[in-house]
Amino acid sequence: MHHGVSKQEVGPTMVGDEHSDPNLMHYLGATKRNMLGNHFWEYYVHDAPRIVLDKLEKCGYRVISMTGVGQTLVWCLHKESINNSAFLPAQDTL
């Protein structure tokens, strides 16, 4: 994936929450932490976002959108399911 990113880009990069796939978090080299005052856990890495995005692209994820919130950048990614029917409830046939 090609990125238009400045050289000032640095980590840490937040990559997930307590509900994230532990195997994916391990692949990214993420550490789980709870920041003082927060009532949730988050995963982070010391890598710059472009490194994380490259790793996620290798796993089949693609960037859907990106925005800035103050001095924070947020990327929304998506990965196609191989078998979406596994998530659908069984249908009764008449």
mmCIF file of N, CA and C in Angstrom:
data_model
loop_
_atom_site.group_PDB
_atom_site.id
_atom_site.type_symbol
_atom_site.label_atom_id
_atom_site.label_comp_id
_atom_site.label_asym_id
_atom_site.label_seq_id
_atom_site.Cartn_x
_atom_site.Cartn_y
_atom_site.Cartn_z
ATOM 1 N N MET A 1 0.854 -1.167 0.000
ATOM 2 C CA MET A 1 0.000 0.000 0.000
ATOM 3 C C MET A 1 0.900 1.229 0.000
ATOM 4 N N HIS A 2 0.587 2.197 -0.813
ATOM 5 C CA HIS A 2 1.362 3.428 -0.864
ATOM 6 C C HIS A 2 0.677 4.468 0.005
ATOM 7 N N HIS A 3 1.476 5.191 0.775
ATOM 8 C CA HIS A 3 0.924 6.153 1.719
ATOM 9 C C HIS A 3 1.521 7.526 1.453
ATOM 10 N N GLY A 4 0.705 8.543 1.540
ATOM 11 C CA GLY A 4 1.194 9.907 1.500
ATOM 12 C C GLY A 4 1.367 10.369 2.933
ATOM 13 N N VAL A 5 2.496 10.019 3.548
ATOM 14 C CA VAL A 5 2.688 10.245 4.972
ATOM 15 C C VAL A 5 3.968 11.045 5.181
ATOM 16 N N SER A 6 3.941 11.965 6.128
ATOM 17 C CA SER A 6 5.135 12.752 6.411
ATOM 18 C C SER A 6 6.120 11.952 7.248
ATOM 19 N N LYS A 7 7.369 12.384 7.250
ATOM 20 C CA LYS A 7 8.408 11.686 8.007
ATOM 21 C C LYS A 7 8.273 11.918 9.507
ATOM 22 N N GLN A 8 7.448 12.885 9.931
ATOM 23 C CA GLN A 8 7.263 13.145 11.357
ATOM 24 C C GLN A 8 6.312 12.149 12.016
ATOM 25 N N GLU A 9 5.722 11.274 11.234
ATOM 26 C CA GLU A 9 4.761 10.304 11.755
ATOM 27 C C GLU A 9 5.457 9.350 12.730
ATOM 28 N N VAL A 10 4.922 9.216 13.928
ATOM 29 C CA VAL A 10 5.523 8.345 14.940
ATOM 30 C C VAL A 10 4.440 7.580 15.682
ATOM 31 N N GLY A 11 4.862 6.542 16.421
ATOM 32 C CA GLY A 11 3.943 5.796 17.268
ATOM 33 C C GLY A 11 3.850 6.477 18.615
ATOM 34 N N PRO A 12 3.142 5.957 19.611
ATOM 35 C CA PRO A 12 2.457 4.673 19.508
ATOM 36 C C PRO A 12 1.187 4.779 18.661
ATOM 37 N N THR A 13 0.752 3.645 18.169
ATOM 38 C CA THR A 13 -0.453 3.558 17.360
ATOM 39 C C THR A 13 -1.439 2.642 18.071
ATOM 40 N N MET A 14 -2.642 3.140 18.343
ATOM 41 C CA MET A 14 -3.683 2.314 18.940
ATOM 42 C C MET A 14 -4.227 1.393 17.848
ATOM 43 N N VAL A 15 -4.302 0.097 18.144
ATOM 44 C CA VAL A 15 -4.701 -0.866 17.115
ATOM 45 C C VAL A 15 -5.915 -1.710 17.493
ATOM 46 N N GLY A 16 -6.438 -1.578 18.702
ATOM 47 C CA GLY A 16 -7.595 -2.391 19.066
ATOM 48 C C GLY A 16 -8.073 -2.131 20.476
ATOM 49 N N ASP A 17 -9.171 -2.805 20.823
ATOM 50 C CA ASP A 17 -9.718 -2.729 22.177
ATOM 51 C C ASP A 17 -9.789 -4.128 22.776
ATOM 52 N N GLU A 18 -10.410 -4.252 23.934
ATOM 53 C CA GLU A 18 -10.432 -5.548 24.630
ATOM 54 C C GLU A 18 -11.177 -6.629 23.866
ATOM 55 N N HIS A 19 -11.944 -6.255 22.846
ATOM 56 C CA HIS A 19 -12.699 -7.225 22.051
ATOM 57 C C HIS A 19 -11.989 -7.609 20.749
ATOM 58 N N SER A 20 -10.788 -7.094 20.539
ATOM 59 C CA SER A 20 -10.053 -7.361 19.298
ATOM 60 C C SER A 20 -9.545 -8.791 19.242
ATOM 61 N N ASP A 21 -9.345 -9.284 18.028
ATOM 62 C CA ASP A 21 -8.836 -10.634 17.786
ATOM 63 C C ASP A 21 -7.435 -10.766 18.385
ATOM 64 N N PRO A 22 -7.251 -11.631 19.395
ATOM 65 C CA PRO A 22 -5.941 -11.758 20.031
ATOM 66 C C PRO A 22 -4.852 -12.234 19.069
ATOM 67 N N ASN A 23 -5.216 -13.052 18.078
ATOM 68 C CA ASN A 23 -4.216 -13.502 17.108
ATOM 69 C C ASN A 23 -3.721 -12.345 16.248
ATOM 70 N N LEU A 24 -4.642 -11.474 15.845
ATOM 71 C CA LEU A 24 -4.254 -10.305 15.060
ATOM 72 C C LEU A 24 -3.409 -9.355 15.900
ATOM 73 N N MET A 25 -3.784 -9.167 17.160
ATOM 74 C CA MET A 25 -3.013 -8.289 18.037
ATOM 75 C C MET A 25 -1.593 -8.834 18.226
ATOM 76 N N HIS A 26 -1.464 -10.149 18.340
ATOM 77 C CA HIS A 26 -0.145 -10.778 18.460
ATOM 78 C C HIS A 26 0.673 -10.543 17.192
ATOM 79 N N TYR A 27 0.046 -10.722 16.018
ATOM 80 C CA TYR A 27 0.722 -10.501 14.738
ATOM 81 C C TYR A 27 1.245 -9.066 14.634
ATOM 82 N N LEU A 28 0.459 -8.112 15.118
ATOM 83 C CA LEU A 28 0.870 -6.710 15.066
ATOM 84 C C LEU A 28 1.911 -6.370 16.127
ATOM 85 N N GLY A 29 2.122 -7.284 17.084
ATOM 86 C CA GLY A 29 3.069 -7.016 18.168
ATOM 87 C C GLY A 29 2.501 -6.063 19.202
ATOM 88 N N ALA A 30 1.182 -6.090 19.368
ATOM 89 C CA ALA A 30 0.495 -5.140 20.238
ATOM 90 C C ALA A 30 0.576 -5.534 21.707
ATOM 91 N N THR A 31 0.549 -4.519 22.546
ATOM 92 C CA THR A 31 0.524 -4.673 23.995
ATOM 93 C C THR A 31 -0.822 -4.165 24.501
ATOM 94 N N LYS A 32 -1.423 -4.902 25.434
ATOM 95 C CA LYS A 32 -2.721 -4.523 26.006
ATOM 96 C C LYS A 32 -2.476 -3.675 27.249
ATOM 97 N N ARG A 33 -3.195 -2.558 27.353
ATOM 98 C CA ARG A 33 -3.031 -1.688 28.522
ATOM 99 C C ARG A 33 -4.351 -1.040 28.898
ATOM 100 N N ASN A 34 -4.403 -0.570 30.138
ATOM 101 C CA ASN A 34 -5.542 0.182 30.644
ATOM 102 C C ASN A 34 -5.001 1.505 31.153
ATOM 103 N N MET A 35 -5.359 2.586 30.494
ATOM 104 C CA MET A 35 -4.888 3.910 30.896
ATOM 105 C C MET A 35 -5.669 4.385 32.121
ATOM 106 N N LEU A 36 -4.984 5.044 33.024
ATOM 107 C CA LEU A 36 -5.601 5.571 34.233
ATOM 108 C C LEU A 36 -6.808 6.440 33.873
ATOM 109 N N GLY A 37 -7.939 6.158 34.482
ATOM 110 C CA GLY A 37 -9.160 6.914 34.231
ATOM 111 C C GLY A 37 -10.058 6.312 33.170
ATOM 112 N N ASN A 38 -9.524 5.386 32.377
ATOM 113 C CA ASN A 38 -10.342 4.721 31.357
ATOM 114 C C ASN A 38 -10.952 3.456 31.938
ATOM 115 N N HIS A 39 -12.157 3.145 31.527
ATOM 116 C CA HIS A 39 -12.831 1.930 31.984
ATOM 117 C C HIS A 39 -12.806 0.864 30.897
ATOM 118 N N PHE A 40 -11.788 0.897 30.054
ATOM 119 C CA PHE A 40 -11.649 -0.069 28.967
ATOM 120 C C PHE A 40 -10.164 -0.336 28.726
ATOM 121 N N TRP A 41 -9.888 -1.430 28.059
ATOM 122 C CA TRP A 41 -8.529 -1.800 27.688
ATOM 123 C C TRP A 41 -8.316 -1.472 26.221
ATOM 124 N N GLU A 42 -7.070 -1.198 25.869
ATOM 125 C CA GLU A 42 -6.724 -0.934 24.478
ATOM 126 C C GLU A 42 -5.408 -1.621 24.140
ATOM 127 N N TYR A 43 -5.240 -1.936 22.864
ATOM 128 C CA TYR A 43 -3.990 -2.491 22.362
ATOM 129 C C TYR A 43 -3.249 -1.394 21.611
ATOM 130 N N TYR A 44 -1.936 -1.336 21.788
ATOM 131 C CA TYR A 44 -1.135 -0.358 21.066
ATOM 132 C C TYR A 44 0.179 -0.989 20.623
ATOM 133 N N VAL A 45 0.793 -0.365 19.632
ATOM 134 C CA VAL A 45 2.128 -0.746 19.170
ATOM 135 C C VAL A 45 2.971 0.521 19.117
ATOM 136 N N HIS A 46 4.288 0.353 19.117
ATOM 137 C CA HIS A 46 5.185 1.504 19.006
ATOM 138 C C HIS A 46 5.452 1.872 17.552
ATOM 139 N N ASP A 47 4.951 1.072 16.614
ATOM 140 C CA ASP A 47 5.156 1.339 15.191
ATOM 141 C C ASP A 47 4.361 2.558 14.741
ATOM 142 N N ALA A 48 4.878 3.205 13.708
ATOM 143 C CA ALA A 48 4.145 4.295 13.066
ATOM 144 C C ALA A 48 2.931 3.714 12.339
ATOM 145 N N PRO A 49 1.886 4.508 12.157
ATOM 146 C CA PRO A 49 0.685 4.004 11.483
ATOM 147 C C PRO A 49 0.951 3.364 10.124
ATOM 148 N N ARG A 50 1.867 3.896 9.330
ATOM 149 C CA ARG A 50 2.117 3.320 8.001
ATOM 150 C C ARG A 50 2.622 1.891 8.091
ATOM 151 N N ILE A 51 3.386 1.555 9.135
ATOM 152 C CA ILE A 51 3.869 0.186 9.337
ATOM 153 C C ILE A 51 2.687 -0.723 9.667
ATOM 154 N N VAL A 52 1.809 -0.255 10.549
ATOM 155 C CA VAL A 52 0.621 -1.025 10.934
ATOM 156 C C VAL A 52 -0.288 -1.237 9.726
ATOM 157 N N LEU A 53 -0.503 -0.188 8.938
ATOM 158 C CA LEU A 53 -1.358 -0.308 7.752
ATOM 159 C C LEU A 53 -0.785 -1.306 6.756
ATOM 160 N N ASP A 54 0.532 -1.317 6.576
ATOM 161 C CA ASP A 54 1.163 -2.292 5.676
ATOM 162 C C ASP A 54 0.948 -3.718 6.178
ATOM 163 N N LYS A 55 1.098 -3.929 7.489
ATOM 164 C CA LYS A 55 0.886 -5.267 8.064
ATOM 165 C C LYS A 55 -0.565 -5.715 7.881
ATOM 166 N N LEU A 56 -1.504 -4.803 8.118
ATOM 167 C CA LEU A 56 -2.917 -5.141 7.981
ATOM 168 C C LEU A 56 -3.290 -5.427 6.531
ATOM 169 N N GLU A 57 -2.670 -4.723 5.592
ATOM 170 C CA GLU A 57 -2.923 -4.992 4.180
ATOM 171 C C GLU A 57 -2.502 -6.415 3.824
ATOM 172 N N LYS A 58 -1.395 -6.886 4.391
ATOM 173 C CA LYS A 58 -0.933 -8.256 4.139
ATOM 174 C C LYS A 58 -1.923 -9.286 4.679
ATOM 175 N N CYS A 59 -2.752 -8.885 5.650
ATOM 176 C CA CYS A 59 -3.774 -9.777 6.222
ATOM 177 C C CYS A 59 -5.112 -9.656 5.496
ATOM 178 N N GLY A 60 -5.186 -8.827 4.471
ATOM 179 C CA GLY A 60 -6.422 -8.707 3.706
ATOM 180 C C GLY A 60 -7.285 -7.504 4.034
ATOM 181 N N TYR A 61 -6.830 -6.645 4.928
ATOM 182 C CA TYR A 61 -7.595 -5.447 5.265
ATOM 183 C C TYR A 61 -7.317 -4.346 4.247
ATOM 184 N N ARG A 62 -8.315 -3.463 4.060
ATOM 185 C CA ARG A 62 -8.107 -2.307 3.197
ATOM 186 C C ARG A 62 -8.718 -1.085 3.866
ATOM 187 N N VAL A 63 -8.135 0.067 3.603
ATOM 188 C CA VAL A 63 -8.611 1.314 4.195
ATOM 189 C C VAL A 63 -9.905 1.732 3.509
ATOM 190 N N ILE A 64 -10.930 1.999 4.317
ATOM 191 C CA ILE A 64 -12.223 2.467 3.824
ATOM 192 C C ILE A 64 -12.291 3.991 3.899
ATOM 193 N N SER A 65 -11.826 4.545 5.021
ATOM 194 C CA SER A 65 -11.848 5.997 5.193
ATOM 195 C C SER A 65 -10.789 6.398 6.205
ATOM 196 N N MET A 66 -10.517 7.689 6.235
ATOM 197 C CA MET A 66 -9.536 8.236 7.169
ATOM 198 C C MET A 66 -9.969 9.658 7.508
ATOM 199 N N THR A 67 -9.770 10.049 8.758
ATOM 200 C CA THR A 67 -10.121 11.400 9.174
ATOM 201 C C THR A 67 -9.165 11.853 10.266
ATOM 202 N N GLY A 68 -9.162 13.123 10.544
ATOM 203 C CA GLY A 68 -8.377 13.675 11.632
ATOM 204 C C GLY A 68 -9.288 14.189 12.723
ATOM 205 N N VAL A 69 -8.915 13.931 13.965
ATOM 206 C CA VAL A 69 -9.645 14.423 15.128
ATOM 207 C C VAL A 69 -8.614 15.122 16.003
ATOM 208 N N GLY A 70 -8.578 16.452 15.957
ATOM 209 C CA GLY A 70 -7.517 17.168 16.648
ATOM 210 C C GLY A 70 -6.183 16.802 16.020
ATOM 211 N N GLN A 71 -5.249 16.313 16.834
ATOM 212 C CA GLN A 71 -3.956 15.865 16.318
ATOM 213 C C GLN A 71 -3.915 14.352 16.150
ATOM 214 N N THR A 72 -5.070 13.706 16.216
ATOM 215 C CA THR A 72 -5.167 12.252 16.082
ATOM 216 C C THR A 72 -5.704 11.903 14.705
ATOM 217 N N LEU A 73 -5.106 10.887 14.073
ATOM 218 C CA LEU A 73 -5.595 10.376 12.798
ATOM 219 C C LEU A 73 -6.304 9.058 13.050
ATOM 220 N N VAL A 74 -7.437 8.849 12.383
ATOM 221 C CA VAL A 74 -8.235 7.639 12.556
ATOM 222 C C VAL A 74 -8.470 7.008 11.189
ATOM 223 N N TRP A 75 -8.146 5.722 11.076
ATOM 224 C CA TRP A 75 -8.379 4.969 9.850
ATOM 225 C C TRP A 75 -9.467 3.943 10.118
ATOM 226 N N CYS A 76 -10.376 3.772 9.173
ATOM 227 C CA CYS A 76 -11.392 2.723 9.226
ATOM 228 C C CYS A 76 -11.015 1.690 8.168
ATOM 229 N N LEU A 77 -10.836 0.431 8.583
ATOM 230 C CA LEU A 77 -10.438 -0.636 7.670
ATOM 231 C C LEU A 77 -11.511 -1.706 7.600
ATOM 232 N N HIS A 78 -11.487 -2.492 6.526
ATOM 233 C CA HIS A 78 -12.451 -3.568 6.324
ATOM 234 C C HIS A 78 -11.742 -4.767 5.726
ATOM 235 N N LYS A 79 -12.197 -5.949 6.115
ATOM 236 C CA LYS A 79 -11.692 -7.194 5.541
ATOM 237 C C LYS A 79 -12.895 -8.012 5.106
ATOM 238 N N GLU A 80 -12.899 -8.436 3.846
ATOM 239 C CA GLU A 80 -13.996 -9.252 3.333
ATOM 240 C C GLU A 80 -14.031 -10.587 4.065
ATOM 241 N N SER A 81 -15.236 -11.042 4.424
ATOM 242 C CA SER A 81 -15.391 -12.364 5.029
ATOM 243 C C SER A 81 -15.334 -13.414 3.943
ATOM 244 N N ILE A 82 -14.689 -14.524 4.241
ATOM 245 C CA ILE A 82 -14.623 -15.628 3.287
ATOM 246 C C ILE A 82 -15.985 -16.287 3.173
ATOM 247 N N ASN A 83 -16.677 -16.415 4.313
ATOM 248 C CA ASN A 83 -17.970 -17.089 4.319
ATOM 249 C C ASN A 83 -18.929 -16.301 5.204
ATOM 250 N N ASN A 84 -19.623 -15.341 4.618
ATOM 251 C CA ASN A 84 -20.560 -14.518 5.390
ATOM 252 C C ASN A 84 -21.713 -15.323 5.955
ATOM 253 N N SER A 85 -22.069 -16.449 5.325
ATOM 254 C CA SER A 85 -23.214 -17.224 5.796
ATOM 255 C C SER A 85 -22.981 -17.806 7.186
ATOM 256 N N ALA A 86 -21.732 -17.897 7.616
ATOM 257 C CA ALA A 86 -21.438 -18.418 8.951
ATOM 258 C C ALA A 86 -21.986 -17.490 10.034
ATOM 259 N N PHE A 87 -22.227 -16.212 9.695
ATOM 260 C CA PHE A 87 -22.708 -15.251 10.675
ATOM 261 C C PHE A 87 -24.215 -15.048 10.616
ATOM 262 N N LEU A 88 -24.869 -15.681 9.633
ATOM 263 C CA LEU A 88 -26.309 -15.530 9.486
ATOM 264 C C LEU A 88 -27.041 -16.634 10.239
ATOM 265 N N PRO A 89 -28.183 -16.305 10.849
ATOM 266 C CA PRO A 89 -28.942 -17.351 11.547
ATOM 267 C C PRO A 89 -29.495 -18.368 10.550
ATOM 268 N N ALA A 90 -29.672 -19.581 11.003
ATOM 269 C CA ALA A 90 -30.225 -20.642 10.148
ATOM 270 C C ALA A 90 -31.653 -20.288 9.766
ATOM 271 N N GLN A 91 -32.016 -20.571 8.525
ATOM 272 C CA GLN A 91 -33.360 -20.286 8.023
ATOM 273 C C GLN A 91 -34.163 -21.576 7.970
ATOM 274 N N ASP A 92 -35.373 -21.530 8.514
ATOM 275 C CA ASP A 92 -36.274 -22.684 8.409
ATOM 276 C C ASP A 92 -36.885 -22.699 7.014
ATOM 277 N N THR A 93 -36.878 -23.846 6.387
ATOM 278 C CA THR A 93 -37.502 -23.972 5.066
ATOM 279 C C THR A 93 -38.840 -24.669 5.219
ATOM 280 N N LEU A 94 -39.812 -24.215 4.483
ATOM 281 C CA LEU A 94 -41.154 -24.801 4.563
ATOM 282 C C LEU A 94 -41.367 -25.801 3.472
#
